[in-house]
Short mmCIF file of C-alpha atoms in Angstrom, two decimals:
data_model
loop_
_atom_site.label_atom_id
_atom_site.label_comp_id
_atom_site.label_asym_id
_atom_site.label_seq_id
_atom_site.Cartn_x
_atom_site.Cartn_y
_atom_site.Cartn_z
CA MET X 1 108.15 100.46 154.79
CA SER X 2 108.26 98.99 151.07
CA SER X 3 105.16 98.40 149.26
CA LYS X 4 105.27 94.58 147.72
CA VAL X 5 106.70 93.73 144.03
CA GLU X 6 103.95 92.25 142.28
CA ILE X 7 104.91 90.77 138.38
CA HIS X 8 102.81 90.27 135.59
CA VAL X 9 102.40 89.83 131.98
CA VAL X 10 100.17 91.91 130.05
CA ASP X 11 98.82 90.89 126.14
CA SER X 12 99.07 94.69 125.08
CA ILE X 13 100.78 97.41 125.87
CA SER X 14 96.97 99.70 125.73
CA GLU X 15 96.90 98.27 128.94
CA VAL X 16 99.53 100.57 130.51
CA PRO X 17 99.07 104.18 130.81
CA ALA X 18 101.38 106.18 127.71
CA ASP X 19 102.94 108.57 130.17
CA GLN X 20 103.45 105.60 132.81
CA TRP X 21 105.03 103.51 129.96
CA ASN X 22 106.96 105.94 128.62
CA VAL X 23 109.37 107.45 132.26
CA LEU X 24 110.41 104.37 131.97
CA ALA X 25 111.56 104.28 128.23
CA ASP X 26 113.74 107.39 128.95
CA GLY X 27 113.39 109.47 125.65
CA ASN X 28 114.47 105.99 123.82
CA PRO X 29 112.07 106.46 120.59
CA PHE X 30 111.42 102.59 119.98
CA ALA X 31 110.78 101.75 123.39
CA GLN X 32 108.25 104.90 123.43
CA HIS X 33 104.53 103.72 124.03
CA GLU X 34 103.43 105.14 121.25
CA PHE X 35 105.82 103.43 118.15
CA LEU X 36 105.27 99.99 120.49
CA SER X 37 101.58 100.36 120.15
CA ALA X 38 102.04 101.23 116.41
CA MET X 39 103.96 98.02 115.94
CA HIS X 40 100.75 96.39 117.68
CA ASP X 41 97.52 98.55 116.54
CA THR X 42 98.46 97.89 112.76
CA GLU X 43 99.43 94.13 113.34
CA CYS X 44 103.10 94.21 111.96
CA ALA X 45 104.27 92.68 115.17
CA SER X 46 101.22 90.12 116.27
CA ALA X 47 100.72 86.61 117.14
CA ALA X 48 100.29 85.99 113.35
CA THR X 49 103.23 87.78 112.18
CA GLY X 50 105.19 85.14 114.95
CA TRP X 51 105.60 88.32 117.29
CA ARG X 52 102.93 86.99 119.99
CA PRO X 53 103.21 90.19 122.40
CA TYR X 54 104.57 89.09 126.24
CA TYR X 55 104.80 92.45 128.20
CA LEU X 56 106.11 91.96 131.77
CA LEU X 57 105.01 94.48 134.32
CA MET X 58 106.97 95.26 137.46
CA ARG X 59 104.62 97.11 140.26
CA ARG X 60 105.00 98.52 143.55
CA GLY X 61 102.10 99.52 144.75
CA HIS X 62 99.87 100.71 142.66
CA GLU X 63 102.93 102.40 140.86
CA LEU X 64 104.63 100.74 137.58
CA ALA X 65 108.26 100.52 138.81
CA GLY X 66 109.03 98.68 135.62
CA ALA X 67 108.47 97.11 132.28
CA MET X 68 110.21 94.66 129.47
CA PRO X 69 108.62 93.77 126.44
CA LEU X 70 108.94 90.42 125.81
CA TYR X 71 107.60 87.95 122.10
CA LEU X 72 106.76 84.43 121.67
CA LYS X 73 108.37 84.12 118.73
CA SER X 74 108.51 81.10 116.02
CA HIS X 75 110.75 82.04 113.84
CA SER X 76 113.83 84.05 113.84
CA ARG X 77 113.36 86.56 111.34
CA GLY X 78 113.18 90.72 111.89
CA GLU X 79 115.91 90.59 114.38
CA TYR X 80 119.45 90.78 113.61
CA VAL X 81 121.26 88.85 116.23
CA PHE X 82 121.08 85.41 114.43
CA ASP X 83 120.75 82.40 116.04
CA HIS X 84 119.84 79.85 113.34
CA ALA X 85 122.94 77.47 114.14
CA TRP X 86 121.29 77.46 117.34
CA ALA X 87 118.31 76.30 116.54
CA ASP X 88 119.59 73.81 113.89
CA ALA X 89 121.59 72.19 116.70
CA PHE X 90 118.61 71.84 119.19
CA GLN X 91 116.84 70.25 116.04
CA ARG X 92 119.45 67.63 115.26
CA HIS X 93 118.98 66.69 118.99
CA GLY X 94 115.49 66.09 118.74
CA LEU X 95 114.62 69.10 121.01
CA ARG X 96 112.25 71.61 119.97
CA TYR X 97 113.94 75.25 119.69
CA TYR X 98 111.05 77.25 119.34
CA PRO X 99 108.82 78.98 120.59
CA LYS X 100 111.08 81.17 122.51
CA LEU X 101 111.43 84.28 124.02
CA LEU X 102 112.74 87.26 122.82
CA SER X 103 113.18 91.39 124.07
CA ALA X 104 113.70 93.48 121.65
CA VAL X 105 112.69 96.09 119.30
CA PRO X 106 110.58 94.41 116.39
CA PHE X 107 112.30 94.27 112.94
CA SER X 108 114.68 97.26 114.48
CA PRO X 109 118.26 96.30 115.22
CA VAL X 110 118.79 99.68 117.47
CA THR X 111 120.33 99.77 121.02
CA GLY X 112 118.63 100.56 123.92
CA PRO X 113 116.50 100.08 127.06
CA ARG X 114 115.00 96.20 127.14
CA LEU X 115 115.00 96.07 131.31
CA LEU X 116 112.82 99.38 131.81
CA ALA X 117 113.22 100.32 135.04
CA ALA X 118 115.06 103.51 137.52
CA SER X 119 117.77 101.33 139.69
CA HIS X 120 120.05 98.04 139.03
CA ALA X 121 118.07 95.54 141.75
CA ASP X 122 115.00 96.57 139.45
CA ARG X 123 116.33 95.54 136.25
CA VAL X 124 117.83 92.16 138.05
CA MET X 125 114.60 91.66 139.24
CA LEU X 126 112.77 92.02 135.53
CA ALA X 127 115.57 90.25 134.04
CA ARG X 128 114.66 87.25 136.66
CA GLY X 129 110.75 87.60 135.99
CA ALA X 130 111.07 86.72 132.38
CA VAL X 131 113.23 83.40 133.18
CA GLU X 132 110.15 82.28 135.56
CA LEU X 133 108.01 83.14 132.68
CA ALA X 134 110.19 81.46 130.34
CA LYS X 135 109.78 78.12 132.99
CA GLN X 136 106.16 78.79 133.25
CA LEU X 137 105.91 79.03 129.19
CA ASN X 138 108.52 75.68 129.11
CA VAL X 139 110.04 77.37 126.06
CA SER X 140 114.05 77.22 124.76
CA SER X 141 115.53 80.17 125.51
CA ILE X 142 115.24 84.05 126.36
CA HIS X 143 116.75 86.19 123.84
CA VAL X 144 117.18 90.28 124.70
CA LEU X 145 118.90 91.75 121.99
CA PHE X 146 120.49 95.38 121.41
CA PRO X 147 120.29 96.31 125.15
CA HIS X 148 121.59 99.26 126.47
CA GLU X 149 124.94 99.16 128.33
CA ALA X 150 122.95 100.03 132.16
CA ASP X 151 120.79 96.81 130.88
CA LEU X 152 124.47 94.55 130.87
CA GLN X 153 125.34 93.47 134.19
CA ALA X 154 121.42 93.23 135.93
CA LEU X 155 121.31 90.52 132.73
CA THR X 156 124.61 88.92 134.42
CA ASP X 157 123.28 89.27 137.62
CA ALA X 158 120.18 87.50 136.33
CA GLY X 159 122.18 84.17 134.93
CA TYR X 160 122.26 85.33 131.11
CA MET X 161 125.14 84.91 129.09
CA LEU X 162 126.31 88.01 126.60
CA ARG X 163 127.14 87.79 123.36
CA GLU X 164 129.38 90.51 121.62
CA GLY X 165 128.17 92.18 118.21
CA VAL X 166 129.11 95.14 115.73
CA GLN X 167 127.60 98.02 114.34
CA PHE X 168 128.62 101.51 112.56
CA HIS X 169 128.11 104.74 113.98
CA TRP X 170 129.31 108.25 113.07
CA GLU X 171 129.86 110.69 116.21
CA ASN X 172 129.85 113.87 116.00
CA PHE X 173 132.88 115.88 117.48
CA GLY X 174 131.86 119.40 117.32
CA TYR X 175 132.36 119.96 113.62
CA GLU X 176 131.03 123.29 112.16
CA SER X 177 130.63 121.96 109.07
CA PHE X 178 130.81 119.18 106.06
CA ASP X 179 133.98 120.26 104.87
CA GLU X 180 135.86 120.30 108.20
CA PHE X 181 134.26 116.55 108.80
CA LEU X 182 135.78 115.77 105.57
CA SER X 183 138.86 117.21 106.54
CA LYS X 184 139.43 114.77 109.66
CA MET X 185 139.52 111.71 107.15
CA SER X 186 142.69 110.15 105.41
CA HIS X 187 143.70 111.45 102.46
CA ASP X 188 142.23 108.36 100.69
CA LYS X 189 138.99 108.03 101.94
CA ARG X 190 138.38 111.81 101.58
CA LYS X 191 138.87 111.83 97.87
CA LYS X 192 136.99 108.81 97.86
CA VAL X 193 133.91 110.41 99.84
CA LYS X 194 134.18 113.49 97.32
CA GLN X 195 134.15 111.19 94.07
CA ASP X 196 130.70 109.70 95.37
CA ARG X 197 129.31 112.60 96.01
CA ARG X 198 130.00 114.27 92.67
CA ARG X 199 129.18 111.15 90.91
CA VAL X 200 125.78 111.76 92.55
CA ALA X 201 125.81 115.46 92.03
CA ASP X 202 126.93 115.13 88.02
CA ALA X 203 123.97 112.61 87.68
CA GLY X 204 121.55 115.92 88.48
CA VAL X 205 120.67 114.76 91.77
CA THR X 206 119.91 117.07 94.73
CA PHE X 207 118.03 116.61 98.23
CA ARG X 208 115.80 117.70 100.58
CA TRP X 209 115.44 117.13 103.56
CA LEU X 210 111.99 117.30 106.01
CA HIS X 211 111.81 116.46 109.40
CA GLY X 212 108.12 116.76 111.89
CA ALA X 213 105.78 118.88 110.44
CA ASP X 214 107.60 119.25 107.17
CA VAL X 215 106.38 115.24 106.71
CA ASN X 216 103.01 115.38 104.68
CA ALA X 217 101.03 112.06 103.60
CA ASP X 218 102.10 112.76 99.96
CA ALA X 219 105.99 112.22 100.92
CA LEU X 220 105.15 109.30 103.34
CA ASP X 221 103.76 107.75 100.11
CA PHE X 222 106.68 108.34 98.27
CA PHE X 223 108.94 106.84 101.01
CA TYR X 224 107.05 103.96 101.59
CA GLU X 225 106.50 103.36 97.29
CA CYS X 226 110.72 103.30 97.85
CA TYR X 227 110.61 101.10 100.83
CA GLU X 228 108.47 98.69 99.18
CA ASN X 229 109.89 98.48 96.20
CA THR X 230 113.60 97.40 98.10
CA TYR X 231 111.42 93.82 99.87
CA ARG X 232 110.34 93.83 96.72
CA GLU X 233 114.21 93.21 94.66
CA HIS X 234 114.63 90.38 97.13
CA TRP X 235 111.52 88.91 96.73
CA ASN X 236 110.06 89.59 100.26
CA PRO X 237 107.16 91.41 101.25
CA PRO X 238 108.02 93.93 103.37
CA TYR X 239 107.50 93.64 107.54
CA LEU X 240 105.83 97.16 107.99
CA SER X 241 102.94 98.42 106.35
CA ARG X 242 102.06 101.71 105.56
CA GLU X 243 99.40 101.78 108.39
CA PHE X 244 102.33 101.55 110.77
CA PHE X 245 104.26 104.92 108.90
CA ASP X 246 100.62 106.78 109.44
CA GLN X 247 100.50 105.47 113.36
CA ILE X 248 103.89 106.66 113.98
CA HIS X 249 103.56 110.03 111.84
CA ALA X 250 100.38 110.84 113.92
CA THR X 251 101.76 110.37 117.21
CA MET X 252 105.57 110.84 117.18
CA PRO X 253 105.79 113.12 114.08
CA ASP X 254 108.86 114.91 115.21
CA ALA X 255 110.62 111.88 115.30
CA ILE X 256 110.28 111.25 111.41
CA MET X 257 112.80 112.97 109.38
CA LEU X 258 113.36 112.27 105.86
CA VAL X 259 115.99 112.50 102.60
CA ILE X 260 114.28 112.40 99.58
CA ALA X 261 115.99 112.17 96.23
CA GLU X 262 115.32 114.12 93.56
CA VAL X 263 116.08 114.87 89.70
CA GLY X 264 114.78 117.74 87.93
CA GLY X 265 111.85 118.08 90.19
CA LYS X 266 111.22 113.97 90.16
CA ARG X 267 111.44 112.45 93.49
CA LEU X 268 114.05 109.36 93.26
CA ALA X 269 114.87 107.56 96.28
CA CYS X 270 114.13 108.26 99.90
CA ALA X 271 115.38 107.25 103.31
CA LEU X 272 113.50 107.57 106.38
CA ASN X 273 115.44 108.28 109.76
CA ILE X 274 114.23 108.40 113.55
CA VAL X 275 115.02 111.58 115.48
CA ALA X 276 115.29 111.90 119.23
CA GLY X 277 117.23 113.61 121.57
CA ASN X 278 120.91 114.17 120.48
CA THR X 279 120.70 110.37 117.93
CA MET X 280 119.83 109.71 114.90
CA TYR X 281 118.99 106.38 114.00
CA GLY X 282 118.85 105.45 110.05
CA ARG X 283 116.05 102.77 109.74
CA TYR X 284 115.04 102.53 106.03
CA TRP X 285 115.55 102.98 102.25
CA GLY X 286 114.98 102.70 98.91
CA THR X 287 114.94 104.18 95.12
CA LYS X 288 112.93 103.99 92.16
CA GLU X 289 115.75 103.30 89.80
CA PHE X 290 119.64 103.11 90.25
CA VAL X 291 122.45 105.75 90.33
CA SER X 292 126.20 104.75 90.93
CA GLY X 293 126.69 106.24 94.44
CA LEU X 294 122.99 106.85 95.51
CA HIS X 295 122.74 104.60 98.59
CA PHE X 296 125.30 105.94 100.66
CA GLU X 297 124.62 109.52 99.89
CA THR X 298 120.91 109.41 100.32
CA CYS X 299 121.61 107.10 103.83
CA TYR X 300 124.61 107.93 104.94
CA MET X 301 126.18 110.99 104.20
CA GLN X 302 123.27 112.84 104.00
CA GLY X 303 122.39 111.50 107.02
CA ILE X 304 125.51 112.93 108.34
CA GLU X 305 125.16 116.47 106.78
CA TYR X 306 122.05 116.86 108.55
CA CYS X 307 123.62 115.80 111.73
CA ILE X 308 126.23 118.15 111.46
CA VAL X 309 123.63 121.24 110.78
CA ASN X 310 121.43 120.29 113.27
CA ARG X 311 123.86 119.34 116.09
CA LEU X 312 122.99 115.89 116.88
CA ALA X 313 125.79 114.02 118.82
CA SER X 314 125.44 110.37 117.30
CA PHE X 315 123.84 108.95 114.27
CA GLU X 316 123.32 104.89 114.23
CA GLY X 317 123.92 103.38 110.83
CA GLY X 318 122.05 100.43 111.66
CA ALA X 319 123.25 96.47 111.14
CA GLN X 320 125.79 95.19 109.62
CA GLY X 321 128.51 96.92 107.08
CA VAL X 322 131.86 97.69 106.88
CA HIS X 323 131.46 99.40 103.80
CA LYS X 324 130.02 102.05 106.53
CA MET X 325 133.61 102.27 107.83
CA SER X 326 134.85 104.57 104.81
CA ARG X 327 131.84 106.79 104.74
CA GLY X 328 133.17 107.55 108.39
CA LEU X 329 130.87 105.45 111.04
CA LEU X 330 133.15 103.48 113.19
CA PRO X 331 132.73 99.90 114.58
CA THR X 332 130.97 100.02 118.13
CA ALA X 333 130.63 96.46 119.81
CA THR X 334 126.60 95.92 120.52
CA TRP X 335 125.55 93.28 123.25
CA SER X 336 122.92 90.49 122.98
CA ALA X 337 121.65 88.13 126.40
CA HIS X 338 120.45 84.73 126.41
CA TRP X 339 119.12 82.50 128.80
CA ILE X 340 118.85 78.91 127.74
CA ALA X 341 116.39 76.64 129.74
CA ASP X 342 118.50 73.08 129.35
CA SER X 343 121.52 72.98 131.34
CA ARG X 344 123.93 71.08 128.24
CA PHE X 345 122.98 73.05 125.71
CA ALA X 346 123.73 76.07 128.14
CA HIS X 347 127.17 75.21 128.73
CA ALA X 348 128.03 74.10 124.86
CA ILE X 349 126.55 77.68 123.63
CA SER X 350 128.36 79.43 126.71
CA GLU X 351 131.95 77.80 125.75
CA PHE X 352 131.13 79.22 121.98
CA LEU X 353 129.88 82.70 123.62
CA ASP X 354 133.33 82.58 125.30
CA ARG X 355 135.37 81.55 121.57
CA GLU X 356 133.32 84.15 119.67
CA THR X 357 133.64 87.47 121.89
CA ALA X 358 137.48 86.60 121.71
CA ALA X 359 137.46 86.53 118.12
CA MET X 360 134.56 89.19 117.37
CA ASP X 361 137.01 91.72 119.98
CA GLU X 362 140.48 90.69 117.20
CA HIS X 363 137.98 92.11 114.35
CA ILE X 364 137.16 94.90 116.36
CA ASP X 365 140.44 95.88 117.17
CA GLU X 366 141.27 95.17 113.37
CA LEU X 367 138.69 97.33 111.96
CA GLU X 368 139.66 99.96 114.25
CA ALA X 369 143.01 100.16 113.39
CA HIS X 370 141.75 101.17 109.90
CA THR X 371 140.22 103.94 110.78
CA PRO X 372 138.96 106.10 107.95
CA PHE X 373 140.45 109.61 109.56
CA LYS X 374 143.87 111.00 110.12
CA ARG X 375 145.99 109.94 112.91
CA ARG X 376 146.05 112.30 115.81
CA SER X 377 150.04 112.97 116.58
#
């Protein structure tokens, strides 16, 4: 006879043993206890920044059978799935859109598990548990961003509506070298990549890769200086603190990979990637000065070359960016799921999503028709 299932909420992931949580996270670095703890311990994601944690836990007897990271959001910043038009529509009709519940990795448009459970039935229970929590809190909606494919059917079964988006990911088809990768591209795209790389090389720029134990505090200091500069140029404070990167460096050292660009031994730019399993995720970058082509080389081409050398299967290049296609990253459908409390708005949003999904499918088809690779005969 199966044990009784209980679902409850905690406001801190520290209440869950890391080993129990990480079994459910299934190796995804951004769903790991250590990564989420760093977000909260350093107060990057906290009630003060508009990310109040509501961690939904499902226990079967004494066993942790499921979990769903949730946040009570007072804004839509740091999400990368845009719902500002929905918020405006609520406001125009005299209704409150915020606070809302969000299941996502703060400030990180990365795919991964959001319903952390071993079975479809348990994932459905978690999704429905979130709806019950939303009703108790009297919030307008729930939004689940960039879930893994295994979550989608469970979310649909629990009454959520799906929204399609697109990112650009690179896949390793067993390339033995970067030159072999380039040889598979069309003549025009291959020529463009070579020209861009030559322009960076002619400026005297060289690159170093630091991974795991090679990353030290000095390298992180330089990275953070570059990262902070990127935000400063857009007149915004950075989402993440230096302390956050210190903590993940201490607790997840093998996950960090830095690409450092130098000229004559002087450091110029840096990109930080997260590596786990067979996948690398491009996350943050910055530079001390402008060099034509430096951004694409540091963030994408060096990342692809690193994956080829280290036989990683894929490279997720982050949110948005059609320009990434010319560098060999291809359009990949991503998803979000949404539950709306007000039935009138739920109906209107459902109709909108039907139209938007059809348009997004056409957009992805059009992008795929302009592949940077040679046509296979």
